[in-house]
RNA sequence: GGAGAGGUGGCUGAGUGGUUGAAAGCAGCGGUUUGCUAAACCGCGGUACUGGUUAAGGCCGGUACCGGGGGUUCGAAUCCCCCCCUCUCCGCCA
């Protein structure tokens, strides 16, 4: 959520920022009108309340002195009704204002590329060379099904299209990668590991920005009024909901969770294999930092995500998303894309964003600065990294002509020394 | 799921329908004392919204806030209703 005071005082800048990301700016007009109305009403009712408080105190005194209070009481009764009526009207305006505020996306950071869609994203840097084979590269589906470590047929039978089912070394590799990434972030990058709930309520979903706009994309359990998380960003960021953080900043947290996405409207797009699925595992990183440091922390966060891929020897590139491509809550965002030879394309496996105080304002996460002032923290998050697609890249990059997979060196210890995945008996 | 007990400031914990924004203690901040630290003593406090004022830090007001939401009342932390959460016991259960 944007700061209403910022909209009031810096309307031009906010409006320009929102325009640059293609957002509707007419809402700003509406917000300002509602805000003005609200403040006028507040001034009025607060004067009445002030009078009521004064009179009530007086009545208390009269009663104490044993004097007649009936006259004063009946006079006050009418005032009470007027106050109740005004309060009711203000509540309506308040709710309307809040509802509108929740639909306004974050203002993009000034330095990021301006553009309507991903074509305007800026190449930042690359690591490694896209792999070339002297045979035709197979897709992860061909490789995985032939090796018997990926079984989409059985998955579809029990759950439908878009659910992964890993078998034997496939399942083992999934687990190994989770452990590898968590160990890296905890032991070397200084993150605190948590294992959070994967069902969250509407308040949490609104806090990180999934609601109200992404409701269609989430699985919702009506009986319990809970949503299945589309990313661990939700429970990890909401860890400090409505708190004033007393620990020293920056705070770094990491969590492995499954993630659930309905992918409504994505039918037919990247549906082959496990690139876009309804359920996938992910290791997520979240940071709570002081405002002054958040852009530096974003670079460090990106570095932590990159480190995962470097250690796995996978070629990747980093793109800085343009104004039209960043997510609702983000002010700045980098994507990391892995090269997948079987797809002959780049796969997004990580997204590292700075939300500034946008989420903190919605969730109520604050801290005390050096002067003892209470301020909103800045929140950041980054995938570290998404698993189904990482697995795709490992299979497709590690493939040999006979369909076997050479595993990245750093994952071998997590596989009990297994260096390759081969078909049983070959 | 059933029964009971609770939810008060950063924390612990008092609280009679009427100067209670809220005792007390701890922590915190400021000060005095002091080679330094510690201790002792004195003093100060919250948050949000909002108005005025200031170049600004700030200063001076108003309103609201004692789990959340309704209600009674001139007036509610205090009384009533609904909901949520925590704890104890019972039941069920990986």
Coordinates of C-alpha atoms (C1' of nucleotides) in Angstrom, one line a residue:
Chain A
X1 CA 0.0 0.0 0.0
X2 CA 1.2 3.5 -0.8
X3 CA 1.4 6.1 1.9
X4 CA -1.7 8.3 1.6
X5 CA 0.5 11.3 2.7
X6 CA 2.8 10.6 -0.1
X7 CA -0.1 10.7 -2.6
X8 CA -1.3 13.9 -1.0
X9 CA 2.0 15.7 -1.1
X10 CA 3.8 14.1 -4.1
X11 CA 0.9 13.4 -6.3
X12 CA 2.7 14.2 -9.6
X13 CA 5.5 11.8 -8.9
X14 CA 3.3 9.0 -7.8
X15 CA 1.0 9.5 -10.8
X16 CA 4.0 9.4 -13.2
X17 CA 5.4 6.3 -11.6
X18 CA 2.1 4.5 -11.9
X19 CA 1.6 5.6 -15.5
X20 CA 5.0 4.2 -16.4
X21 CA 3.9 0.8 -15.3
X22 CA 0.7 1.1 -17.3
X23 CA -1.5 1.3 -14.2
X24 CA -4.8 3.1 -14.0
X25 CA -4.1 6.6 -12.6
X26 CA -7.7 7.7 -12.4
X27 CA -7.8 6.0 -8.9
X28 CA -5.5 8.6 -7.6
X29 CA -8.1 11.3 -8.3
X30 CA -10.6 9.2 -6.5
X31 CA -8.3 8.6 -3.5
X32 CA -7.6 12.3 -3.2
X33 CA -11.3 13.1 -3.2
X34 CA -12.1 10.4 -0.6
X35 CA -9.2 11.5 1.5
X36 CA -10.3 15.1 1.5
X37 CA -13.9 14.1 2.3
X38 CA -12.7 11.9 5.1
X39 CA -10.6 14.6 6.8
X40 CA -13.4 17.1 6.6
X41 CA -15.8 14.7 8.3
X42 CA -13.2 13.8 10.9
X43 CA -12.6 17.4 11.9
X44 CA -16.3 17.8 12.3
X45 CA -17.0 14.7 14.4
X46 CA -13.9 15.1 16.5
X47 CA -15.2 18.5 17.6
X48 CA -18.4 16.9 18.6
X49 CA -16.6 14.2 20.5
X50 CA -14.5 16.7 22.2
X51 CA -17.7 18.5 23.4
X52 CA -19.2 15.2 24.5
X53 CA -16.1 14.3 26.5
X54 CA -16.1 17.7 28.2
X55 CA -19.8 17.4 29.0
X56 CA -19.6 13.9 30.3
X57 CA -16.9 14.9 32.7
X58 CA -19.1 17.7 33.9
X59 CA -22.0 15.3 34.5
X60 CA -19.7 13.1 36.5
X61 CA -18.8 16.0 38.6
X62 CA -22.4 17.1 39.1
X63 CA -23.4 13.7 40.1
X64 CA -20.6 13.5 42.6
X65 CA -21.8 16.8 44.1
X66 CA -25.3 15.3 44.3
X67 CA -26.9 17.7 41.9
X68 CA -29.5 17.1 39.3
X69 CA -28.1 15.7 36.0
X70 CA -31.3 14.9 34.1
X71 CA -31.2 18.1 32.1
X72 CA -27.6 17.7 31.0
X73 CA -28.2 14.1 30.2
X74 CA -31.1 14.6 27.8
X75 CA -29.1 17.4 26.1
X76 CA -26.2 15.0 25.6
X77 CA -28.4 12.2 24.2
X78 CA -28.9 14.0 21.0
X79 CA -25.2 14.8 20.6
X80 CA -24.5 11.1 21.0
X81 CA -26.9 10.3 18.1
X82 CA -25.2 12.8 15.9
X83 CA -21.8 11.4 16.6
X84 CA -23.0 7.8 16.0
X85 CA -24.4 8.9 12.6
X86 CA -21.2 10.7 11.6
X87 CA -19.0 7.8 12.7
X88 CA -21.1 5.5 10.5
X89 CA -20.6 7.8 7.5
X90 CA -16.9 8.1 8.1
X91 CA -16.6 4.3 8.3
X92 CA -18.2 4.0 4.9
X93 CA -15.7 6.5 3.4
X94 CA -12.8 4.8 5.3
X95 CA -13.7 1.4 3.9
X96 CA -14.0 2.7 0.4
X97 CA -10.7 4.5 0.6
X98 CA -8.9 1.4 1.9
X99 CA -10.4 -0.8 -0.8
X100 CA -9.2 1.6 -3.5
X101 CA -5.7 1.9 -1.9
X102 CA -5.3 -1.8 -1.8
X103 CA -5.7 -2.0 -5.6
X104 CA -3.0 0.6 -6.3
X105 CA 0.3 -1.0 -7.3
X106 CA 3.7 0.1 -6.0
X107 CA 5.5 3.0 -7.6
X108 CA 8.5 1.7 -9.6
X109 CA 12.0 2.7 -8.6
X110 CA 13.2 5.6 -10.6
X111 CA 16.1 3.8 -12.2
X112 CA 14.4 0.9 -13.8
X113 CA 13.8 0.5 -17.5
X114 CA 10.5 1.9 -18.8
X115 CA 8.5 -0.2 -21.1
X116 CA 5.2 -2.0 -21.6
X117 CA 6.3 -5.6 -21.5
X118 CA 9.2 -8.0 -21.2
X119 CA 10.7 -6.8 -24.4
X120 CA 11.8 -3.7 -22.6
X121 CA 13.6 -5.7 -19.8
X122 CA 17.3 -4.9 -19.5
X123 CA 20.0 -7.5 -19.8
X124 CA 22.2 -7.2 -16.7
X125 CA 24.8 -10.0 -16.9
X126 CA 25.2 -13.6 -17.8
X127 CA 27.2 -16.5 -16.3
X128 CA 28.4 -19.5 -18.3
X129 CA 27.8 -20.3 -21.9
X130 CA 24.5 -21.8 -23.1
X131 CA 25.2 -25.5 -23.6
X132 CA 25.8 -26.9 -27.2
X133 CA 25.5 -30.6 -27.9
X134 CA 26.7 -32.6 -30.8
X135 CA 23.5 -34.5 -30.7
X136 CA 19.9 -33.3 -30.6
X137 CA 19.1 -32.2 -27.0
X138 CA 16.1 -33.9 -25.5
X139 CA 13.5 -32.3 -23.3
X140 CA 13.3 -33.0 -19.6
X141 CA 10.1 -34.9 -20.3
X142 CA 11.7 -37.3 -22.7
X143 CA 14.7 -37.7 -20.4
X144 CA 12.7 -38.0 -17.2
X145 CA 10.1 -40.4 -18.5
X146 CA 12.7 -42.6 -20.2
X147 CA 14.8 -42.8 -17.0
X148 CA 11.6 -43.5 -15.1
X149 CA 12.2 -40.5 -12.7
X150 CA 9.3 -38.4 -13.9
X151 CA 5.8 -39.8 -14.3
X152 CA 3.3 -37.3 -15.6
X153 CA 0.9 -39.9 -16.7
X154 CA 0.3 -41.3 -13.3
X155 CA 0.2 -37.7 -11.9
X156 CA -2.5 -36.7 -14.3
X157 CA -4.6 -39.8 -13.4
X158 CA -4.7 -38.8 -9.7
X159 CA -4.6 -35.0 -9.9
X160 CA -4.9 -33.8 -13.5
X161 CA -2.6 -32.0 -15.8
X162 CA 0.0 -29.8 -14.4
X163 CA 1.1 -31.8 -11.4
X164 CA 4.6 -33.2 -11.2
X165 CA 5.4 -36.7 -9.9
X166 CA 9.0 -37.6 -9.3
X167 CA 10.2 -41.1 -8.8
X168 CA 13.3 -42.7 -7.3
X169 CA 16.3 -40.6 -8.3
X170 CA 14.0 -37.9 -9.5
X171 CA 12.4 -37.6 -6.0
X172 CA 15.8 -38.0 -4.4
X173 CA 17.2 -35.2 -6.6
X174 CA 14.4 -32.9 -5.6
X175 CA 15.1 -33.6 -1.9
X176 CA 18.8 -33.2 -2.4
X177 CA 18.4 -29.8 -4.1
X178 CA 16.2 -28.5 -1.3
X179 CA 18.8 -29.5 1.3
X180 CA 21.6 -28.1 -0.8
X181 CA 20.0 -24.8 -1.1
X182 CA 18.8 -24.5 2.5
X183 CA 22.3 -25.4 3.7
X184 CA 23.9 -22.8 1.5
X185 CA 21.6 -20.0 2.6
X186 CA 21.7 -21.0 6.3
X187 CA 25.3 -21.9 6.7
X188 CA 27.0 -19.5 4.2
X189 CA 24.6 -16.6 3.5
X190 CA 23.4 -16.1 7.1
X191 CA 19.7 -16.8 6.7
X192 CA 17.4 -18.2 9.4
X193 CA 15.5 -21.2 8.3
X194 CA 11.8 -21.6 9.1
X195 CA 9.2 -24.1 8.1
X196 CA 5.9 -22.1 7.9
X197 CA 2.3 -22.9 7.2
X198 CA 1.3 -23.4 3.6
X199 CA -2.3 -22.3 4.1
X200 CA -2.7 -18.6 4.9
X201 CA -5.7 -16.3 5.6
X202 CA -6.9 -13.4 3.6
X203 CA -5.1 -10.8 5.8
X204 CA -1.7 -12.4 5.1
X205 CA -2.5 -12.7 1.4
X206 CA -3.5 -9.1 1.3
X207 CA -0.4 -8.1 3.2
X208 CA 2.1 -9.4 0.6
X209 CA -0.1 -8.2 -2.3
X210 CA -1.6 -11.5 -3.6
X211 CA -5.0 -10.2 -2.7
X212 CA -7.1 -8.6 -3.9
X213 CA -5.8 -8.8 -7.5
X214 CA -4.6 -12.4 -7.7
X215 CA -7.6 -14.1 -6.1
X216 CA -8.2 -16.1 -9.3
X217 CA -4.8 -17.6 -9.3
X218 CA -4.9 -19.1 -5.9
X219 CA -6.5 -22.3 -4.5
X220 CA -9.0 -21.3 -1.9
X221 CA -10.5 -23.5 0.8
X222 CA -13.9 -22.1 1.3
X223 CA -14.8 -24.2 4.4
X224 CA -11.9 -22.8 6.3
X225 CA -11.5 -19.5 4.6
X226 CA -7.8 -20.2 3.8
X227 CA -5.7 -19.9 0.7
X228 CA -2.9 -22.3 -0.4
X229 CA 0.2 -20.2 -0.7
X230 CA 1.5 -19.5 -4.2
X231 CA 4.9 -18.8 -2.8
X232 CA 6.7 -18.9 0.6
X233 CA 7.0 -15.2 0.3
X234 CA 3.5 -15.0 1.9
X235 CA 4.1 -16.9 5.2
X236 CA 7.7 -15.8 5.6
X237 CA 7.1 -12.1 5.1
X238 CA 4.0 -12.3 7.3
X239 CA 6.2 -13.8 10.1
X240 CA 6.4 -10.3 11.6
X241 CA 2.8 -9.3 10.9
X242 CA 1.7 -6.4 13.2
X243 CA 5.0 -6.3 15.0
X244 CA 7.6 -3.8 15.9
X245 CA 10.8 -5.8 15.2
X246 CA 13.2 -5.6 18.1
X247 CA 16.0 -7.7 16.5
X248 CA 18.8 -5.9 14.7
X249 CA 18.2 -5.4 11.0
X250 CA 18.8 -6.7 8.4
X251 CA 17.0 -9.9 9.1
X252 CA 17.3 -12.8 6.6
X253 CA 14.9 -15.7 6.5
X254 CA 14.7 -18.7 4.3
X255 CA 12.1 -21.5 3.9
X256 CA 11.4 -24.4 1.8
X257 CA 7.7 -24.9 0.9
X258 CA 5.5 -26.4 -1.8
X259 CA 3.8 -23.7 -3.8
X260 CA 0.3 -23.9 -5.4
X261 CA -0.9 -21.9 -8.4
X262 CA -4.1 -22.3 -10.3
X263 CA -2.5 -20.8 -13.4
X264 CA -6.0 -19.6 -14.4
X265 CA -5.8 -18.4 -18.0
X266 CA -2.4 -19.9 -18.7
X267 CA -3.8 -22.9 -20.5
X268 CA -1.8 -23.8 -23.5
X269 CA 1.2 -21.7 -22.4
X270 CA 4.3 -23.7 -21.6
X271 CA 2.1 -26.6 -20.6
X272 CA 4.5 -29.3 -21.7
X273 CA 6.4 -30.9 -18.9
X274 CA 6.9 -29.4 -15.6
X275 CA 7.8 -25.8 -16.5
X276 CA 4.4 -24.4 -15.5
X277 CA 2.7 -26.5 -12.9
X278 CA 0.0 -26.2 -10.3
X279 CA 2.3 -27.4 -7.6
X280 CA 6.1 -27.0 -7.2
X281 CA 8.7 -26.8 -4.5
X282 CA 10.7 -23.6 -3.9
X283 CA 13.3 -22.4 -1.5
X284 CA 12.6 -18.7 -0.7
X285 CA 14.6 -15.9 0.8
X286 CA 13.1 -12.9 2.5
X287 CA 14.8 -9.9 4.1
X288 CA 13.6 -7.2 6.5
X289 CA 15.9 -4.2 6.2
X290 CA 16.2 -0.5 7.0
X291 CA 14.9 1.7 4.2
X292 CA 18.3 3.3 3.5
X293 CA 19.9 -0.1 2.8
X294 CA 17.2 -1.9 0.8
X295 CA 18.7 -1.4 -2.7
X296 CA 22.1 -2.6 -1.6
X297 CA 20.4 -5.5 0.1
X298 CA 18.6 -6.3 -3.2
X299 CA 22.0 -6.7 -4.9
X300 CA 23.1 -9.0 -2.1
X301 CA 19.9 -11.0 -2.3
X302 CA 20.4 -11.4 -6.0
X303 CA 23.9 -12.6 -5.4
X304 CA 22.7 -15.2 -2.9
X305 CA 20.3 -16.6 -5.5
X306 CA 23.0 -16.5 -8.2
X307 CA 25.3 -18.4 -5.9
X308 CA 23.0 -21.4 -6.0
X309 CA 23.2 -21.6 -9.8
X310 CA 27.0 -21.0 -10.0
X311 CA 27.6 -23.8 -7.6
X312 CA 25.5 -26.1 -9.7
X313 CA 27.4 -24.9 -12.8
X314 CA 24.3 -23.9 -14.7
X315 CA 24.4 -21.1 -17.2
X316 CA 22.1 -18.2 -16.5
X317 CA 21.4 -14.6 -17.3
X318 CA 19.9 -11.8 -15.2
X319 CA 17.3 -9.4 -16.5
X320 CA 16.1 -6.3 -14.8
X321 CA 12.4 -6.0 -15.3
X322 CA 10.9 -2.9 -16.8
X323 CA 8.1 -0.9 -15.4
X324 CA 5.4 -2.8 -17.3
X325 CA 6.7 -6.2 -16.3
X326 CA 7.3 -5.9 -12.5
X327 CA 4.8 -7.5 -10.1
X328 CA 2.1 -5.5 -8.3
X329 CA 4.0 -5.0 -5.1
X330 CA 7.5 -4.6 -6.4
X331 CA 9.5 -1.3 -6.9
X332 CA 12.4 -3.1 -8.6
X333 CA 12.9 -6.7 -9.7
X334 CA 15.5 -8.9 -11.2
X335 CA 14.8 -12.2 -12.8
X336 CA 17.3 -15.0 -13.1
X337 CA 16.8 -17.2 -16.1
X338 CA 18.5 -20.6 -16.6
X339 CA 19.4 -22.0 -20.0
X340 CA 17.4 -25.1 -20.9
X341 CA 18.8 -26.8 -24.0
X342 CA 15.8 -29.1 -24.5
X343 CA 13.6 -26.0 -24.6
X344 CA 16.2 -24.0 -26.5
X345 CA 15.1 -21.2 -24.2
X346 CA 15.6 -19.4 -20.9
X347 CA 13.6 -20.4 -17.9
X348 CA 12.8 -18.0 -15.1
X349 CA 13.9 -19.7 -11.9
X350 CA 14.2 -16.8 -9.6
X351 CA 12.7 -13.4 -9.1
X352 CA 14.4 -11.0 -6.6
X353 CA 12.4 -7.9 -5.6
X354 CA 12.5 -4.9 -3.4
X355 CA 9.0 -3.9 -2.2
X356 CA 10.3 -1.0 -0.2
X357 CA 7.6 -0.3 2.4
X358 CA 4.7 -1.4 0.3
X359 CA 4.2 -4.7 2.0
X360 CA 5.3 -3.5 5.4
X361 CA 2.6 -0.9 5.3
X362 CA 0.0 -3.5 4.5
X363 CA 1.2 -6.0 7.1
X364 CA 2.2 -3.6 9.8
X365 CA 5.9 -4.4 10.1
X366 CA 7.9 -1.7 11.8
X367 CA 11.2 -1.2 13.6
X368 CA 12.9 1.5 15.7
X369 CA 15.6 3.4 14.0
X370 CA 18.7 4.8 15.6
X371 CA 16.8 7.8 16.9
X372 CA 14.1 5.6 18.4
X373 CA 11.6 6.6 15.8
X374 CA 9.2 3.9 14.7
X375 CA 9.3 3.3 10.9
X376 CA 8.2 0.8 8.4
X377 CA 10.8 -1.7 7.3
X378 CA 11.6 -2.5 3.7
X379 CA 10.9 -6.0 2.6
X380 CA 12.6 -8.0 -0.1
X381 CA 12.3 -11.5 -1.4
X382 CA 13.9 -13.7 -3.9
X383 CA 13.5 -17.3 -5.0
X384 CA 16.5 -19.3 -4.0
X385 CA 15.4 -21.0 -6.3
X386 CA 12.3 -22.6 -7.8
X387 CA 12.6 -26.3 -8.0
X388 CA 10.7 -27.8 -10.9
X389 CA 12.4 -25.6 -13.4
X390 CA 15.8 -26.1 -11.7
X391 CA 15.3 -29.8 -12.2
X392 CA 14.5 -29.2 -15.8
X393 CA 17.7 -27.3 -16.3
X394 CA 19.8 -30.0 -14.5
X395 CA 18.3 -32.7 -16.6
X396 CA 18.6 -30.9 -19.9
X397 CA 22.0 -29.4 -19.3
X398 CA 23.4 -32.6 -17.8
X399 CA 22.1 -35.0 -20.5
X400 CA 24.4 -37.2 -22.4
X401 CA 23.8 -38.8 -25.8
X402 CA 22.5 -42.0 -24.3
X403 CA 19.9 -40.2 -22.2
X404 CA 21.7 -40.5 -18.9
X405 CA 22.2 -37.4 -16.7
X406 CA 25.5 -36.1 -15.3
X407 CA 24.8 -34.5 -11.9
X408 CA 26.4 -31.2 -10.8
X409 CA 29.4 -31.9 -8.6
X410 CA 28.1 -30.1 -5.6
X411 CA 25.0 -32.1 -5.5
X412 CA 26.8 -35.5 -5.4
X413 CA 27.3 -35.4 -1.6
X414 CA 23.6 -34.9 -1.2
X415 CA 22.9 -38.0 -3.5
X416 CA 25.1 -40.4 -1.4
X417 CA 27.8 -40.1 -4.0
X418 CA 25.7 -40.7 -7.0
X419 CA 27.3 -39.0 -10.0
X420 CA 24.9 -39.9 -12.8
X421 CA 21.3 -40.9 -13.2
X422 CA 21.0 -43.9 -15.6
X423 CA 18.2 -46.1 -16.6
X424 CA 18.0 -49.1 -14.2
X425 CA 20.1 -52.0 -15.6
X426 CA 22.0 -49.9 -18.1
Chain B
rG1 C1' -15.4 -31.6 19.0
rG2 C1' -16.9 -30.9 24.7
rA3 C1' -15.9 -28.3 29.6
rG4 C1' -13.4 -24.5 32.2
rA5 C1' -9.8 -20.3 32.7
rG6 C1' -7.8 -16.2 30.3
rG7 C1' -6.4 -12.2 26.5
rU8 C1' -4.5 -4.8 29.5
rG9 C1' 1.6 -0.6 27.1
rG10 C1' 8.4 -3.4 24.6
rC11 C1' 7.7 -7.3 28.7
rU12 C1' 5.4 -9.0 33.7
rG13 C1' 1.1 -7.5 36.0
rA14 C1' -3.1 -4.1 38.9
rG15 C1' -7.6 -2.2 37.6
rU16 C1' -14.1 0.3 41.8
rG17 C1' -18.9 2.6 34.9
rG18 C1' -16.9 9.1 35.8
rU19 C1' -9.2 13.6 35.5
rU20 C1' -7.3 5.8 33.9
rG21 C1' -3.5 6.7 28.4
rA22 C1' -4.2 3.4 32.2
rA23 C1' -1.1 1.5 39.3
rA24 C1' 3.4 -1.2 40.2
rG25 C1' 7.8 -3.7 38.6
rC26 C1' 11.3 -4.8 34.7
rA27 C1' 13.4 -3.0 30.3
rG28 C1' 14.3 1.8 27.7
rC29 C1' 15.6 7.1 27.3
rG30 C1' 17.6 11.7 29.9
rG31 C1' 20.1 13.6 34.2
rU32 C1' 23.0 13.6 39.0
rU33 C1' 26.9 11.2 41.4
rU34 C1' 31.5 8.5 39.8
rG35 C1' 39.1 7.2 37.3
rC36 C1' 36.0 3.7 33.8
rU37 C1' 32.1 0.2 34.1
rA38 C1' 28.5 -1.1 37.6
rA39 C1' 25.3 0.4 41.4
rA40 C1' 22.3 4.2 43.7
rC41 C1' 19.2 8.4 43.2
rC42 C1' 16.0 12.0 40.3
rG43 C1' 13.1 12.6 36.0
rC44 C1' 10.6 11.1 31.1
rG45 C1' 7.6 8.0 28.3
rG46 C1' 3.0 4.6 23.8
rU47 C1' 0.7 4.1 18.9
rA48 C1' -2.4 5.8 15.0
rC49 C1' -5.3 9.4 12.7
rU50 C1' -6.0 14.6 12.5
rG51 C1' -5.7 20.4 13.2
rG52 C1' -2.5 24.6 14.1
rU53 C1' 2.5 26.4 14.0
rU54 C1' 7.8 26.2 12.5
rA55 C1' 12.8 26.8 7.3
rA56 C1' 13.4 22.2 9.8
rG57 C1' 14.2 19.0 14.2
rG58 C1' 10.2 20.3 16.9
rC59 C1' 6.2 22.6 19.6
rC60 C1' 0.9 23.2 21.0
rG61 C1' -4.1 21.0 20.5
rG62 C1' -8.1 17.3 19.2
rU63 C1' -9.9 12.2 18.5
rA64 C1' -9.3 7.1 18.8
rC65 C1' -6.9 2.8 20.8
rC66 C1' -6.9 -2.2 27.1
rG67 C1' -7.8 -9.5 21.4
rG68 C1' -11.6 -8.1 17.1
rG69 C1' -16.7 -6.5 16.0
rG70 C1' -21.5 -5.0 17.6
rG71 C1' -24.6 -3.1 21.8
rU72 C1' -26.3 -0.5 26.6
rU73 C1' -25.0 4.5 28.7
rC74 C1' -24.5 11.6 29.1
rG75 C1' -19.9 8.6 29.8
rA76 C1' -17.1 1.7 28.9
rA77 C1' -10.6 -1.4 29.9
rU78 C1' -14.8 -2.1 33.4
rC79 C1' -21.8 -4.2 31.9
rC80 C1' -24.3 -7.3 27.6
rC81 C1' -24.0 -10.2 22.8
rC82 C1' -21.1 -12.4 18.7
rC83 C1' -16.4 -13.9 16.8
rC84 C1' -11.0 -14.9 17.1
rC85 C1' -6.8 -16.6 19.8
rU86 C1' -4.0 -18.8 24.1
rC87 C1' -3.8 -22.1 28.3
rU88 C1' -5.8 -26.6 31.3
rC89 C1' -8.7 -31.1 31.3
rC90 C1' -11.5 -34.7 28.3
rG91 C1' -12.4 -36.9 23.4
rC92 C1' -10.2 -38.0 18.5
rC93 C1' -5.7 -38.5 16.0
rA94 C1' -0.2 -38.6 12.3

